[in-house]
Amino acid sequence: MRAQILLRKVHYWGSLAIAIPLIIMIGAGVMLMVKKEFDWIQPPSQEGVERNLMPMVSMQELFNAASEIEKAGFTNWEELHRADLKPGKGIIKFVSKTNWEVQVDTHTSEVLSVAQRRSDIIESIHDGSFFADWVKLWIFLPAGVGLFVLWMSGVYLFTSSEYKKRKTHRR
């Protein structure tokens, strides 16, 4: 079987095999690309009273201020997904395991923002871990590799056909 015929079959059946995971990855990827543009996806970062300085308040005091917000859903450090210190903005973001984000001023301990953070959920959908760890490794990873193979075979098919056209045209 000639290489072009084999690559066309790989292209045809491969695109069918990876269609659903690829649609999910692309859709979530597009949302992640614009996450800073839409407050619904990721809350905008606030700015504290003092920027580019180390926090004047202890981490425990900052955490205590954030944990007073009931809907954030955390009362101890183990219930946090992460704490993200932004010294350039003068804030710290506490993100709970339930995807609520509390932004606290690092100098006054004032809560500046409380909002749901959907970007982490969208990211887990994008990489497949939202569904299950095995889906990430056994469906989304092969779909990504399959997309790379389709891209390479498509480039080969395109360039080889263009080369043949130009070669025929020169004669």
PDB file of N, CA, C and O in Angstrom, residues 7 10-11 144-154:
ATOM      1  N   LEU A   7      -1.836   6.957   4.714  1.00  0.00           N
ATOM      2  CA  LEU A   7      -2.025   8.175   5.506  1.00  0.00           C
ATOM      3  C   LEU A   7      -3.445   8.722   5.381  1.00  0.00           C
ATOM      4  O   LEU A   7      -3.992   9.252   6.344  1.00  0.00           O
ATOM      5  N   VAL A  10      -5.468   6.571   7.692  1.00  0.00           N
ATOM      6  CA  VAL A  10      -5.166   6.964   9.076  1.00  0.00           C
ATOM      7  C   VAL A  10      -5.872   8.274   9.398  1.00  0.00           C
ATOM      8  O   VAL A  10      -6.480   8.430  10.457  1.00  0.00           O
ATOM      9  N   HIS A  11      -5.823   9.208   8.477  1.00  0.00           N
ATOM     10  CA  HIS A  11      -6.463  10.508   8.647  1.00  0.00           C
ATOM     11  C   HIS A  11      -7.973  10.346   8.798  1.00  0.00           C
ATOM     12  O   HIS A  11      -8.589  10.951   9.680  1.00  0.00           O
ATOM     13  N   GLY A 144      -4.732  13.327  22.135  1.00  0.00           N
ATOM     14  CA  GLY A 144      -3.739  14.362  21.857  1.00  0.00           C
ATOM     15  C   GLY A 144      -2.629  13.855  20.956  1.00  0.00           C
ATOM     16  O   GLY A 144      -2.208  14.537  20.013  1.00  0.00           O
ATOM     17  N   VAL A 145      -2.152  12.638  21.227  1.00  0.00           N
ATOM     18  CA  VAL A 145      -1.130  12.026  20.370  1.00  0.00           C
ATOM     19  C   VAL A 145      -1.710  11.796  18.975  1.00  0.00           C
ATOM     20  O   VAL A 145      -1.055  12.042  17.960  1.00  0.00           O
ATOM     21  N   GLY A 146      -2.974  11.339  18.929  1.00  0.00           N
ATOM     22  CA  GLY A 146      -3.645  11.133  17.641  1.00  0.00           C
ATOM     23  C   GLY A 146      -3.769  12.421  16.850  1.00  0.00           C
ATOM     24  O   GLY A 146      -3.583  12.426  15.628  1.00  0.00           O
ATOM     25  N   LEU A 147      -4.056  13.510  17.527  1.00  0.00           N
ATOM     26  CA  LEU A 147      -4.138  14.797  16.846  1.00  0.00           C
ATOM     27  C   LEU A 147      -2.787  15.175  16.249  1.00  0.00           C
ATOM     28  O   LEU A 147      -2.712  15.668  15.125  1.00  0.00           O
ATOM     29  N   PHE A 148      -1.716  14.910  16.981  1.00  0.00           N
ATOM     30  CA  PHE A 148      -0.377  15.198  16.469  1.00  0.00           C
ATOM     31  C   PHE A 148      -0.071  14.354  15.223  1.00  0.00           C
ATOM     32  O   PHE A 148       0.472  14.854  14.242  1.00  0.00           O
ATOM     33  N   VAL A 149      -0.450  13.068  15.262  1.00  0.00           N
ATOM     34  CA  VAL A 149      -0.253  12.187  14.104  1.00  0.00           C
ATOM     35  C   VAL A 149      -1.067  12.691  12.916  1.00  0.00           C
ATOM     36  O   VAL A 149      -0.583  12.720  11.780  1.00  0.00           O
ATOM     37  N   LEU A 150      -2.321  13.098  13.170  1.00  0.00           N
ATOM     38  CA  LEU A 150      -3.155  13.630  12.090  1.00  0.00           C
ATOM     39  C   LEU A 150      -2.550  14.902  11.506  1.00  0.00           C
ATOM     40  O   LEU A 150      -2.571  15.114  10.295  1.00  0.00           O
ATOM     41  N   TRP A 151      -2.012  15.744  12.352  1.00  0.00           N
ATOM     42  CA  TRP A 151      -1.379  16.972  11.880  1.00  0.00           C
ATOM     43  C   TRP A 151      -0.178  16.648  10.993  1.00  0.00           C
ATOM     44  O   TRP A 151      -0.028  17.206   9.914  1.00  0.00           O
ATOM     45  N   MET A 152       0.673  15.724  11.473  1.00  0.00           N
ATOM     46  CA  MET A 152       1.859  15.366  10.684  1.00  0.00           C
ATOM     47  C   MET A 152       1.465  14.727   9.356  1.00  0.00           C
ATOM     48  O   MET A 152       2.042  15.064   8.314  1.00  0.00           O
ATOM     49  N   SER A 153       0.496  13.822   9.374  1.00  0.00           N
ATOM     50  CA  SER A 153       0.085  13.181   8.115  1.00  0.00           C
ATOM     51  C   SER A 153      -0.574  14.196   7.190  1.00  0.00           C
ATOM     52  O   SER A 153      -0.378  14.146   5.970  1.00  0.00           O
ATOM     53  N   GLY A 154      -1.321  15.134   7.740  1.00  0.00           N
ATOM     54  CA  GLY A 154      -1.936  16.181   6.923  1.00  0.00           C
ATOM     55  C   GLY A 154      -0.909  17.072   6.267  1.00  0.00           C
ATOM     56  O   GLY A 154      -1.026  17.420   5.086  1.00  0.00           O
TER      57      GLY A 154
END
